Coordinates of C-alpha atoms and ligand atoms in Angstrom, one line a residue:
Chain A
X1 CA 0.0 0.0 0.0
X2 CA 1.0 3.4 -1.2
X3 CA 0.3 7.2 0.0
X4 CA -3.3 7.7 -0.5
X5 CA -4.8 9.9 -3.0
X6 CA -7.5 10.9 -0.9
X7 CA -7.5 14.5 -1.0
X8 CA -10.1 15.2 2.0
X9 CA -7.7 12.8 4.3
X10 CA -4.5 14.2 3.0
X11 CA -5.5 17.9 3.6
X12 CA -6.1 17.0 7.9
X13 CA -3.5 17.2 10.8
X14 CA -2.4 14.2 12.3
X15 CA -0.5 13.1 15.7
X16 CA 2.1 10.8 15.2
X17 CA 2.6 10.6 18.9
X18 CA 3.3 12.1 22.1
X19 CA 6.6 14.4 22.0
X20 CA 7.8 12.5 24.8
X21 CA 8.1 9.5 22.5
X22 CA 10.7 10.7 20.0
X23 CA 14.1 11.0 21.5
X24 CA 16.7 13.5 21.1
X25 CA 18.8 12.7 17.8
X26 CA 17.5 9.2 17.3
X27 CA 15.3 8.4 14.1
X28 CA 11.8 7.1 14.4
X29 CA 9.7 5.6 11.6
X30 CA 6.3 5.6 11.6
X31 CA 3.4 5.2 9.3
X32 CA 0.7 7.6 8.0
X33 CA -2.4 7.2 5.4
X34 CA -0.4 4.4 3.9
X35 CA 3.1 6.2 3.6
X36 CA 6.5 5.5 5.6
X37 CA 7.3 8.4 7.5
X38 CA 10.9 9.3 9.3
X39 CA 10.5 11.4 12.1
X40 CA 14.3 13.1 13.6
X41 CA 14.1 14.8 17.0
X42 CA 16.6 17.6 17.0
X43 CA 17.3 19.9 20.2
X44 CA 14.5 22.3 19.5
X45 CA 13.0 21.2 16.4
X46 CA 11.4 18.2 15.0
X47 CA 11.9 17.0 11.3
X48 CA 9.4 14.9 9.5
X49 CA 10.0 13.8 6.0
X50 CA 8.4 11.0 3.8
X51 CA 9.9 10.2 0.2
X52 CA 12.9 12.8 0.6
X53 CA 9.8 15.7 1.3
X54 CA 9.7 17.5 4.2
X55 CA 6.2 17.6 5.9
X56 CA 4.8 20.5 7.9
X57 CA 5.2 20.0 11.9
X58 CA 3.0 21.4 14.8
X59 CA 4.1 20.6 18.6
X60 CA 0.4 21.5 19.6
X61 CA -1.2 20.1 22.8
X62 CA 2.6 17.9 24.1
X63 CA 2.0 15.8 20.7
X64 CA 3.7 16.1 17.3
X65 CA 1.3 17.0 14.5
X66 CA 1.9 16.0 10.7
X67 CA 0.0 16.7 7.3
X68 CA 0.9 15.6 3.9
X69 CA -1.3 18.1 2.0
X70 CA -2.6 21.8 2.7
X71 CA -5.6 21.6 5.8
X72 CA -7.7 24.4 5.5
X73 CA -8.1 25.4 9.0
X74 CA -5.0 25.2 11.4
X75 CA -4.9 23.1 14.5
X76 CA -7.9 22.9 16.8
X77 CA -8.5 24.8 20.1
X78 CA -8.2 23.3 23.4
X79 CA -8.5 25.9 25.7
X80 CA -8.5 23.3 28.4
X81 CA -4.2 23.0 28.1
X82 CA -3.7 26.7 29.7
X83 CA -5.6 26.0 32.9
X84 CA -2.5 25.2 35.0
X85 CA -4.3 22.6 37.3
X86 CA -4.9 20.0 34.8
X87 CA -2.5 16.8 35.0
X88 CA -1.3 16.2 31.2
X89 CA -1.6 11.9 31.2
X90 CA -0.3 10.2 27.7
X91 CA -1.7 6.9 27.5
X92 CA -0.8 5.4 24.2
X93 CA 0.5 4.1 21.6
X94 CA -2.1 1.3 20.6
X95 CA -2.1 -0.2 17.5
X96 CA -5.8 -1.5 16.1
X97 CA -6.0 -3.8 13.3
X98 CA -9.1 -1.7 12.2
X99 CA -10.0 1.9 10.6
X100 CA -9.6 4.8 12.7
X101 CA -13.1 6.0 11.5
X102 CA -14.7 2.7 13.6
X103 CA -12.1 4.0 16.7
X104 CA -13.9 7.7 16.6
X105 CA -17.1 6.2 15.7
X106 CA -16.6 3.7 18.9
X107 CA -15.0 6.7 20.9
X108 CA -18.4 8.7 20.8
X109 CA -20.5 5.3 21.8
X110 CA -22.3 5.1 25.2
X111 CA -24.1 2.8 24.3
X112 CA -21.4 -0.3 24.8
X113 CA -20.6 1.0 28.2
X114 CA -22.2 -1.7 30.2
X115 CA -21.7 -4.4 27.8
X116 CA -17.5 -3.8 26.7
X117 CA -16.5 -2.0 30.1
X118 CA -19.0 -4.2 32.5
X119 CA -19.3 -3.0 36.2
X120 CA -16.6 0.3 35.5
X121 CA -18.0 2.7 32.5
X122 CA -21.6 0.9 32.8
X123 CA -23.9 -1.4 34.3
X124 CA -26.0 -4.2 32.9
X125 CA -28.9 -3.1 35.1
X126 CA -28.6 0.4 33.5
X127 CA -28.0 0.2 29.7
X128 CA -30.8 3.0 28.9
X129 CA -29.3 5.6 26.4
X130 CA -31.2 9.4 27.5
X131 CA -31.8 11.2 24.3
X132 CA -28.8 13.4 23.8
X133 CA -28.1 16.2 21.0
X134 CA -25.7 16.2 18.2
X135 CA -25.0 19.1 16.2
X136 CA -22.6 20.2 13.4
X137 CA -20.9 23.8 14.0
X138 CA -20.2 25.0 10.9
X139 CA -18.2 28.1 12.3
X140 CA -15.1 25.7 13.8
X141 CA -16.5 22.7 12.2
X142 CA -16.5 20.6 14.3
X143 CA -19.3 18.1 15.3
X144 CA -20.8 18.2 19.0
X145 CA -22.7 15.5 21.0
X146 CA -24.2 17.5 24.1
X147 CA -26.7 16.8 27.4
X148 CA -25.1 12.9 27.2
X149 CA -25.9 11.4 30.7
X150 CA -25.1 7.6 31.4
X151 CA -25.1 5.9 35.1
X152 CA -21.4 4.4 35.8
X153 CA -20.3 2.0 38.5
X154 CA -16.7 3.0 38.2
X155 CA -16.7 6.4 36.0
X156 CA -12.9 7.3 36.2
X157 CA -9.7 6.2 38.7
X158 CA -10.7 8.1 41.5
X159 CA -14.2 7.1 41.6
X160 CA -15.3 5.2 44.3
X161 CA -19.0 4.8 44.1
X162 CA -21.4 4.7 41.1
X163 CA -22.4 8.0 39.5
X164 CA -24.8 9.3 36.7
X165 CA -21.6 11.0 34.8
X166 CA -22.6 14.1 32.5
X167 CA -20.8 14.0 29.1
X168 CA -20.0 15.8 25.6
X169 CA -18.1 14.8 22.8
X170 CA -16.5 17.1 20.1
X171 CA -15.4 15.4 17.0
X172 CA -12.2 18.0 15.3
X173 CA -11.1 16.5 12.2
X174 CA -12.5 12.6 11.1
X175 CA -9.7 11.6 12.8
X176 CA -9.4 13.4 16.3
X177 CA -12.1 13.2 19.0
X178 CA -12.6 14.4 22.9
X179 CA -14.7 13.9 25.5
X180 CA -15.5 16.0 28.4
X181 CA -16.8 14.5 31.6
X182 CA -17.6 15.3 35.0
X183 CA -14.7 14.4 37.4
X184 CA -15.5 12.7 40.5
X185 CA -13.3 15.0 42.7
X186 CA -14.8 18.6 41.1
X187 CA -18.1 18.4 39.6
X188 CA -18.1 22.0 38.2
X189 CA -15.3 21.7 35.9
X190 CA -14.6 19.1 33.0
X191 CA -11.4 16.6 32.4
X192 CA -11.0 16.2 29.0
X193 CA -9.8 12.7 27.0
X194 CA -9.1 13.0 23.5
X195 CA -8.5 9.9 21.2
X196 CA -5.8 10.9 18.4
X197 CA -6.0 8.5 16.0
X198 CA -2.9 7.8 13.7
X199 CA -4.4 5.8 10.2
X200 CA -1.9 4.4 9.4
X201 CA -3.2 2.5 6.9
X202 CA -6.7 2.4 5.4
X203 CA -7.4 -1.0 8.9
X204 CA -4.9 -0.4 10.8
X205 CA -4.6 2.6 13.5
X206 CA -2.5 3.7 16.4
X207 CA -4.6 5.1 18.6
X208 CA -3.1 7.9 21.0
X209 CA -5.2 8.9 24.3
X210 CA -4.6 11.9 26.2
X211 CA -6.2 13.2 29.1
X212 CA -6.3 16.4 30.9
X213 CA -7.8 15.8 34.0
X214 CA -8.3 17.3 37.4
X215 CA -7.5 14.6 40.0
X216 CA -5.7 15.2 43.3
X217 CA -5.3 11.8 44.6
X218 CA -4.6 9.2 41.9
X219 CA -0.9 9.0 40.3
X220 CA -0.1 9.0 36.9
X221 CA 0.7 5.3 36.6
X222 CA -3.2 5.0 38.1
X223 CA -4.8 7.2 35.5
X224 CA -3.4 6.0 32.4
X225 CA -3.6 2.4 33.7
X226 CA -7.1 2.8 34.2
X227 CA -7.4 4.6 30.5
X228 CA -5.2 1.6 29.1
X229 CA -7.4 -0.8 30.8
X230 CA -10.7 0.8 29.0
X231 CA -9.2 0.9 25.8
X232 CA -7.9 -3.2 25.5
X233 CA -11.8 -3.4 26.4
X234 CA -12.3 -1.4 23.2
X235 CA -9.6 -2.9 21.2
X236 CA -11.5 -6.2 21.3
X237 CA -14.2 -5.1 20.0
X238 CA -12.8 -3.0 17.7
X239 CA -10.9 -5.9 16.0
X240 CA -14.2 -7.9 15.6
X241 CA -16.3 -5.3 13.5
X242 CA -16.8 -6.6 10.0
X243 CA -16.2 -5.2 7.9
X244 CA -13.3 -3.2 9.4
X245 CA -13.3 -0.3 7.3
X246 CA -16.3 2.3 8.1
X247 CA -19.9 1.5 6.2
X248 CA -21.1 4.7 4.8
X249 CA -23.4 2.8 2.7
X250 CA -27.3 3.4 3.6
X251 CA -28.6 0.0 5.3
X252 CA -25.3 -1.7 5.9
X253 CA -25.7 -1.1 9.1
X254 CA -28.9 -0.8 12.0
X255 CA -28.3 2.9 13.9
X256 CA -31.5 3.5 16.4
X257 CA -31.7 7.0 18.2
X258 CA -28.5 5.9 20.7
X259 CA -26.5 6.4 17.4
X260 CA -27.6 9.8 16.5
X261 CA -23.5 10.9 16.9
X262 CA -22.7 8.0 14.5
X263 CA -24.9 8.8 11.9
X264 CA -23.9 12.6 12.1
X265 CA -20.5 11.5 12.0
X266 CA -21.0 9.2 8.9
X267 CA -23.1 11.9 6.9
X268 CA -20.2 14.7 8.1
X269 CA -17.6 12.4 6.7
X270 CA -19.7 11.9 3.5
X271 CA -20.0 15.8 3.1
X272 CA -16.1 15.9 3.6
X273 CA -16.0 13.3 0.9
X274 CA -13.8 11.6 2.8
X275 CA -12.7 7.9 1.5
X276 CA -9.4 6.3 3.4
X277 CA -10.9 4.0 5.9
X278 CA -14.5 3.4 4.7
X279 CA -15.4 1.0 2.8
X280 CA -15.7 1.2 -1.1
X281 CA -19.4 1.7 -2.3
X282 CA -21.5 0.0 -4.5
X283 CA -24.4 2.4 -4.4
X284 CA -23.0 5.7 -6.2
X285 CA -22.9 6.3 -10.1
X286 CA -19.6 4.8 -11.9
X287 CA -18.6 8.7 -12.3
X288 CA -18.8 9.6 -8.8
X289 CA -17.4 6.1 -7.5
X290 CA -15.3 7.2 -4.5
X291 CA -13.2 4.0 -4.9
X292 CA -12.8 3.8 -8.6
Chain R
X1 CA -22.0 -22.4 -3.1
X2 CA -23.2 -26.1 -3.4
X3 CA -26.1 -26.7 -1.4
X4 CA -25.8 -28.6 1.7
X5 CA -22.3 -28.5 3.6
X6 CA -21.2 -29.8 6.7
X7 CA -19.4 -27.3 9.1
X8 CA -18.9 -29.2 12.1
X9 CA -19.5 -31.8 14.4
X10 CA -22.7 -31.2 16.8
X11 CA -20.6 -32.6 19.8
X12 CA -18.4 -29.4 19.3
X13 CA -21.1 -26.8 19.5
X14 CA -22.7 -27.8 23.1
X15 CA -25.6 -25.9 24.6
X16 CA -24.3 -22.2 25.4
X17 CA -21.8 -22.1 22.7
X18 CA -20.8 -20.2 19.7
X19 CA -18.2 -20.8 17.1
X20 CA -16.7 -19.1 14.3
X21 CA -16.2 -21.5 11.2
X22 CA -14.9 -20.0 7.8
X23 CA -17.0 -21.3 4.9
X24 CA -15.6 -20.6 1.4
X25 CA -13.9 -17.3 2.6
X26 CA -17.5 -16.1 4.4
X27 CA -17.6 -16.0 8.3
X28 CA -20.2 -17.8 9.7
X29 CA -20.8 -18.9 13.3
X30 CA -22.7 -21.5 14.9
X31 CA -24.5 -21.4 18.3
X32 CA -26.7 -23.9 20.4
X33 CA -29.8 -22.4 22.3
X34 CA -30.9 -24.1 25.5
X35 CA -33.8 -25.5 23.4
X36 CA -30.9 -27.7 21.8
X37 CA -31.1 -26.3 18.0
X38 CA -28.2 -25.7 15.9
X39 CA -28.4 -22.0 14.6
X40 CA -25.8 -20.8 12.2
X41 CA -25.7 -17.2 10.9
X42 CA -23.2 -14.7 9.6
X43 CA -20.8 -14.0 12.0
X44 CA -22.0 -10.1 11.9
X45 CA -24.3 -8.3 14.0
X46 CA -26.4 -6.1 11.7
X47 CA -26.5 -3.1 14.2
X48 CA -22.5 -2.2 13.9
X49 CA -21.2 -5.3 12.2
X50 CA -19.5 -7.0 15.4
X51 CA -18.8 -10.8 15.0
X52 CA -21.7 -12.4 17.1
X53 CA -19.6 -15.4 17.5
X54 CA -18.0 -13.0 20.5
X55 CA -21.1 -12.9 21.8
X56 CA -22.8 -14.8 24.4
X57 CA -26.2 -17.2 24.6
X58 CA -28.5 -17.1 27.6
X59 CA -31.4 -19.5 27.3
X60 CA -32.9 -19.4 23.7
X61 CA -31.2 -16.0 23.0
X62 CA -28.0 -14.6 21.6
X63 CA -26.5 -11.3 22.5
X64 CA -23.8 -9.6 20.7
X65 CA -21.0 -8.4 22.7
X66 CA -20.9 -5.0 21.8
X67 CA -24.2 -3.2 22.5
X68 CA -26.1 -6.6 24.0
X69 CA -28.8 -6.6 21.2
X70 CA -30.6 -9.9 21.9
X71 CA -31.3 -12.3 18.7
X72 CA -33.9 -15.0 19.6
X73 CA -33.8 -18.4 17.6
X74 CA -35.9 -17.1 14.5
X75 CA -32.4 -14.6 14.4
X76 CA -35.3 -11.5 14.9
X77 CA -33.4 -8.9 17.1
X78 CA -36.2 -9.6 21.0
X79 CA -34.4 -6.3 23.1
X80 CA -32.1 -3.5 22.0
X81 CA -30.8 -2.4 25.8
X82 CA -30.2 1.0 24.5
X83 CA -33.8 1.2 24.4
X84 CA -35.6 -0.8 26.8
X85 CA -39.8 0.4 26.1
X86 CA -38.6 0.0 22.3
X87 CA -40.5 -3.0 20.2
X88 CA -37.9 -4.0 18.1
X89 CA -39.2 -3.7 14.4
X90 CA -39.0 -7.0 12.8
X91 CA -37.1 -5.9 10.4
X92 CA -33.9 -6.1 12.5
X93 CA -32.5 -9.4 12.0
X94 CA -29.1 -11.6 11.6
X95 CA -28.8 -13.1 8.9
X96 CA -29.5 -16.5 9.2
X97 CA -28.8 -19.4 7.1
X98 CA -30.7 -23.2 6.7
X99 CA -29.4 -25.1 9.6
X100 CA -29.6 -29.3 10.4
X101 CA -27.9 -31.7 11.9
X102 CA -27.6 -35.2 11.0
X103 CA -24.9 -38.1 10.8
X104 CA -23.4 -36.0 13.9
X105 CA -22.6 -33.1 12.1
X106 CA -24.0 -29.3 11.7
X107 CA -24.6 -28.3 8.4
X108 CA -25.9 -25.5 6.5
X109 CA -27.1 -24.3 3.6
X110 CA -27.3 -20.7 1.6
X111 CA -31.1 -21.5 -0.5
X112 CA -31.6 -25.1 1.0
X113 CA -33.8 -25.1 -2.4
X114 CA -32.7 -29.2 -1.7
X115 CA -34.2 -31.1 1.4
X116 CA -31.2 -31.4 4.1
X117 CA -29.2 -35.2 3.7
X118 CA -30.6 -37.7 6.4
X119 CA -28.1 -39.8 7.4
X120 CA -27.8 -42.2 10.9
X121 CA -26.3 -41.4 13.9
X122 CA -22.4 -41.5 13.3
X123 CA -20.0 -41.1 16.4
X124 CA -17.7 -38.0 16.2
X125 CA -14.4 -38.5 16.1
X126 CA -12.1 -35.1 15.5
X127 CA -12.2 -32.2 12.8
X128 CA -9.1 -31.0 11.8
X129 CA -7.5 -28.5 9.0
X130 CA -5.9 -29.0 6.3
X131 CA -3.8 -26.6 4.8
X132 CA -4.1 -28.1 1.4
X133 CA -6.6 -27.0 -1.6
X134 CA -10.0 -29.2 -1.2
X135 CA -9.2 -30.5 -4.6
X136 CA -6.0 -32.2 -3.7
X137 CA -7.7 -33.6 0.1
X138 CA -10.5 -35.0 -2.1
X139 CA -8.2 -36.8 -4.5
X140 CA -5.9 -38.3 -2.1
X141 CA -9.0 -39.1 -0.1
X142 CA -10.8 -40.8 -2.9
X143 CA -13.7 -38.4 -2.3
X144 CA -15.4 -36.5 -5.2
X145 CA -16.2 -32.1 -4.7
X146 CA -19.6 -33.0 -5.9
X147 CA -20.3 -34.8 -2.6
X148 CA -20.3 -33.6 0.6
X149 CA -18.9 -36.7 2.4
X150 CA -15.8 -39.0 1.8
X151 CA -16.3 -42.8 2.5
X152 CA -13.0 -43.6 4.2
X153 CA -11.7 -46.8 4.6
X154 CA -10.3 -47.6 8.2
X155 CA -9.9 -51.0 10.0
X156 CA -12.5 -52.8 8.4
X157 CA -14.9 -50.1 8.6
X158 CA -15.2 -46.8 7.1
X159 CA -15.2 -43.7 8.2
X160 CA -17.4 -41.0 7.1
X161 CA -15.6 -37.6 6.5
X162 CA -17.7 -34.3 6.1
X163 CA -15.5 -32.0 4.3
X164 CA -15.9 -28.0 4.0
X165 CA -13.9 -25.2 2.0
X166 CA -12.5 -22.8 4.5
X167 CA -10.3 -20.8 1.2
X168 CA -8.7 -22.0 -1.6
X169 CA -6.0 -23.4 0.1
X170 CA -7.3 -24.8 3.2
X171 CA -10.0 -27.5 4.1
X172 CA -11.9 -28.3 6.8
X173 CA -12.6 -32.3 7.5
X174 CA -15.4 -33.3 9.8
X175 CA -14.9 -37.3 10.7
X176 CA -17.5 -39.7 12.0
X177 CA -17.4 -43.2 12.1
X178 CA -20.1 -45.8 13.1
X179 CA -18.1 -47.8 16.1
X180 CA -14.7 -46.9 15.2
X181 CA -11.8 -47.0 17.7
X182 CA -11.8 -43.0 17.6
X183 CA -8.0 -43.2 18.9
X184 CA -7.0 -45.3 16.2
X185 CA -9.0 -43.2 14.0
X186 CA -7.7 -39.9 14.9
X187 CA -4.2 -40.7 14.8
X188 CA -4.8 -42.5 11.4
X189 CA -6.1 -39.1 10.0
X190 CA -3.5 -36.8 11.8
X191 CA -1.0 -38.8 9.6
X192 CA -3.0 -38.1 6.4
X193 CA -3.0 -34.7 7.5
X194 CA 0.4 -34.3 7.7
X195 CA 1.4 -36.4 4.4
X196 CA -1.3 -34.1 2.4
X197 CA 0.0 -31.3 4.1
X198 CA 3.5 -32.1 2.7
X199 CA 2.6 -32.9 -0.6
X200 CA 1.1 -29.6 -0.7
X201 CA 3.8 -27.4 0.3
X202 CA 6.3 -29.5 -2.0
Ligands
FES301 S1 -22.9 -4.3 17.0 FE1 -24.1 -5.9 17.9 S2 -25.3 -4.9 19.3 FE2 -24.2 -3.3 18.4
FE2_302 FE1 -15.3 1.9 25.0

């Protein structure tokens, strides 16, 4: 497999990792949208080249930031990394023998909770999904899930009793995706989890977590064990979905009303015309054939 | 796909289980109900395409792993937790395909347009996979792609082999024998396996 030609997923930032995770002076390859990738850590400045080209770099947000084409808008805001309480907790890399479209699409699922992370994120007893709102924001856009509400057992490291947690999720490029959630500790504020998703290639991802989270008692190791812990849940799953690449086909799939952020998702990557890590269609015209 | 094949023996898919079987490149799974039946299906839950042989049976009922939608025998989707006051439309469904056992094995079929085989009770003895083209098993074996089972000479008796295309390259043998010393048997066949393995790879 070669670099895509998949102008709407060329023209997007993408992590390649946490900073942390490229050393001074040594090389690192890596893998993005199909394409080997070298990545050299000098003192002050990172270098990322692919094919003897050297790509644009961002050091946004503790992570290093990529794009093989032009994106039209430049990084996202997260306002949330100037608040000088928040603990900064890297819990990756995971590689996922799947698209990174079913990772965000799986990401902004409540749904699964008590099924895929039993007696932690969610209860058997309590599997109810509340109506929630989705909505596109055309200003940033971005896509927002809002007024999300699902009863937990175990909602985050420092919990120690079952909560209804409050949620929203903020999709900022097909590939990047946050949550905000009420902490246990300091139920006025939000920690924030963000899933960057590395495609590597069209089913296979390496999937980056981050958190910004208020939390005064557990350590580090604690909060990204319990992160780490979540996600092999996900993994699992995640490996298991046929086909792997995302359905945007109409009726390959069942959504009810719990899936409203899926389908907006789906219909917002459709808009974008976005192709590497769907599947190919059989439904369009030969001329507009995404996958011709 | 020819029309009845046999996927495995019954005495592997007890009551409670599932199981993923690969039939001519398609993933299927089988499960087994407490009401005893044999149900096989793709191995894909229609809500977000998650391999139901990960999933788990409780009484009559299978429930996918990912979102615990509940498929009753008739593969209609009974309960969707997400939404527990919902009827479930009947037009969410797995897709199921014509199921029977007989001779000790499962079998299934994509347009049973044919009545299922109806063959006596045959003792299991093992399944085991080839890695070796149908075509070549078949010949070595004596056995004919037309048919669905090889008669197979063993100690007197014979043994009756259910076959099954995983992929091109690799096949699936079900054996049964009536009253065969199933030791004997299965080391007898592990040998063929490995010779017809051999002969492949040459
Ligand atoms: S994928 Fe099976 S219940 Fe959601
Ligand atoms: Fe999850």
């Amino acid at each position: 497999m070669s670099l895509t030609d998949d102008r709407a997923a060329l023209d997007q930032w993408y992590t390649l990792g946490a900073l942390q995770d490229f050393p001074a002076g040594a090389e690192v390859p890596s893998r993005l949208l199909g394409e080997d990738l070298t990545v050299r850590r000098l003192t002050d400045d990172v270098e990322v080249r692919a094919a003897g080209r050297a790509l644009p770099v961002r050091t946004d947000y503790g992570h290093l930031w990529t794009s093989f084409g032009t994106p039209e808008r430049d990084l996202f805001e997260l306002p949330e990394s100037r608040e000088p309480d928040r603990r900064w907790i890297h819990c990756g890399p995971v590689r996922v023998r799947a698209s990174g479209l079913r990772l965000v699409e799986n990401f902004l699922d409540l749904a699964h909770f008590p099924y895929v992370h039993t007696d932690i994120l969610g209860s058997e007893a309590h599997p109810e999904v509340a109506r929630y709102e989705v909505e596109q924001r055309r200003d940033v856009d971005e896509l927002w899930a809002t007024k999300c509400e699902f009863y937990q057992p175990k909602a985050a490291a420092a919990s120690d009793e079952g909560q209804i947690s409050k949620y929203m999720y903020r999709v900022v490029s097909p590939f990047n995706v946050m949550l905000y959630k009420t902490p246990p500790t300091a139920p006025d504020r939000w920690d924030v989890i963000a899933l960057f998703v590395q495609p590597a290639d069209e089913a296979v991802s390496v999937a980056h977590a981050f958190m910004l989270v208020i939390d005064l008692t557990s350590t580090d190791a604690e909060l990204s064990a319990f992160q780490q812990m979540i996600f092999v849940q996900d993994k699992i799953v995640l490996e298991n979905q046929r086909p792997s690449l995302l359905p945007l086909q109409p009726g390959r799939e069942t959504p009810t009303r719990a899936d409203l952020s899926s389908v907006l998702y789906r219909r917002w990557l459709k808009e974008k015309q976005l192709r590497f890590g769907t599947e190919p269609r059989t439904d369009l015209q030969s001329t507009d054939l995404p996958h011709a | 796909m020819a029309d009845w094949i046999p996927i495995a023996l019954s005495r592997d898919v007890p009551v409670g289980i599932t199981r993923a079987v690969i039939v001519d490149t398609r993933e299927v799974m089988i499960w087994r109900g407490e009401d005893g039946v044999a149900q096989v299906w793709e191995d894909r839950c229609p809500h977000r395409g998650m391999r139901l042989s990960l999933g788990f049976v409780r009484g009559n009922a299978l429930n996918c792993l990912y979102h615990g939608w509940q498929y009753g025998a008739g593969a209609n989707c009974l309960r969707i937790p997400a939404h527990p006051d919902l009827t479930v439309p009947p037009t969410i469904r797995a897709n199921a395909y014509a199921a029977t056992e007989t001779g000790g094995m499962v079998w299934m079929s994509s347009d049973s347009a044919d009545p299922p085989p109806l063959l006596p009770a045959l003792t299991p003895v093992i399944t085991l996979a080839i890695e070796a083209a149908p075509e070549r098993v078949l010949a070595a074996l004596g056995g004919s792609t037309a048919e669905p089972l090889i008669g197979l000479p063993f100690a007197g008796g014979t043994l009756q082999l259910g076959w099954h295309r995983a992929h091109a390259a690799k096949t699936m043998l079900h054996a049964t024998g009536a009253g065969a010393d199933i030791a004997a048997a299965t080391a007898h066949l592990r040998a063929l396996r490995q010779s017809l393995e051999q002969e492949a790879a040459a």
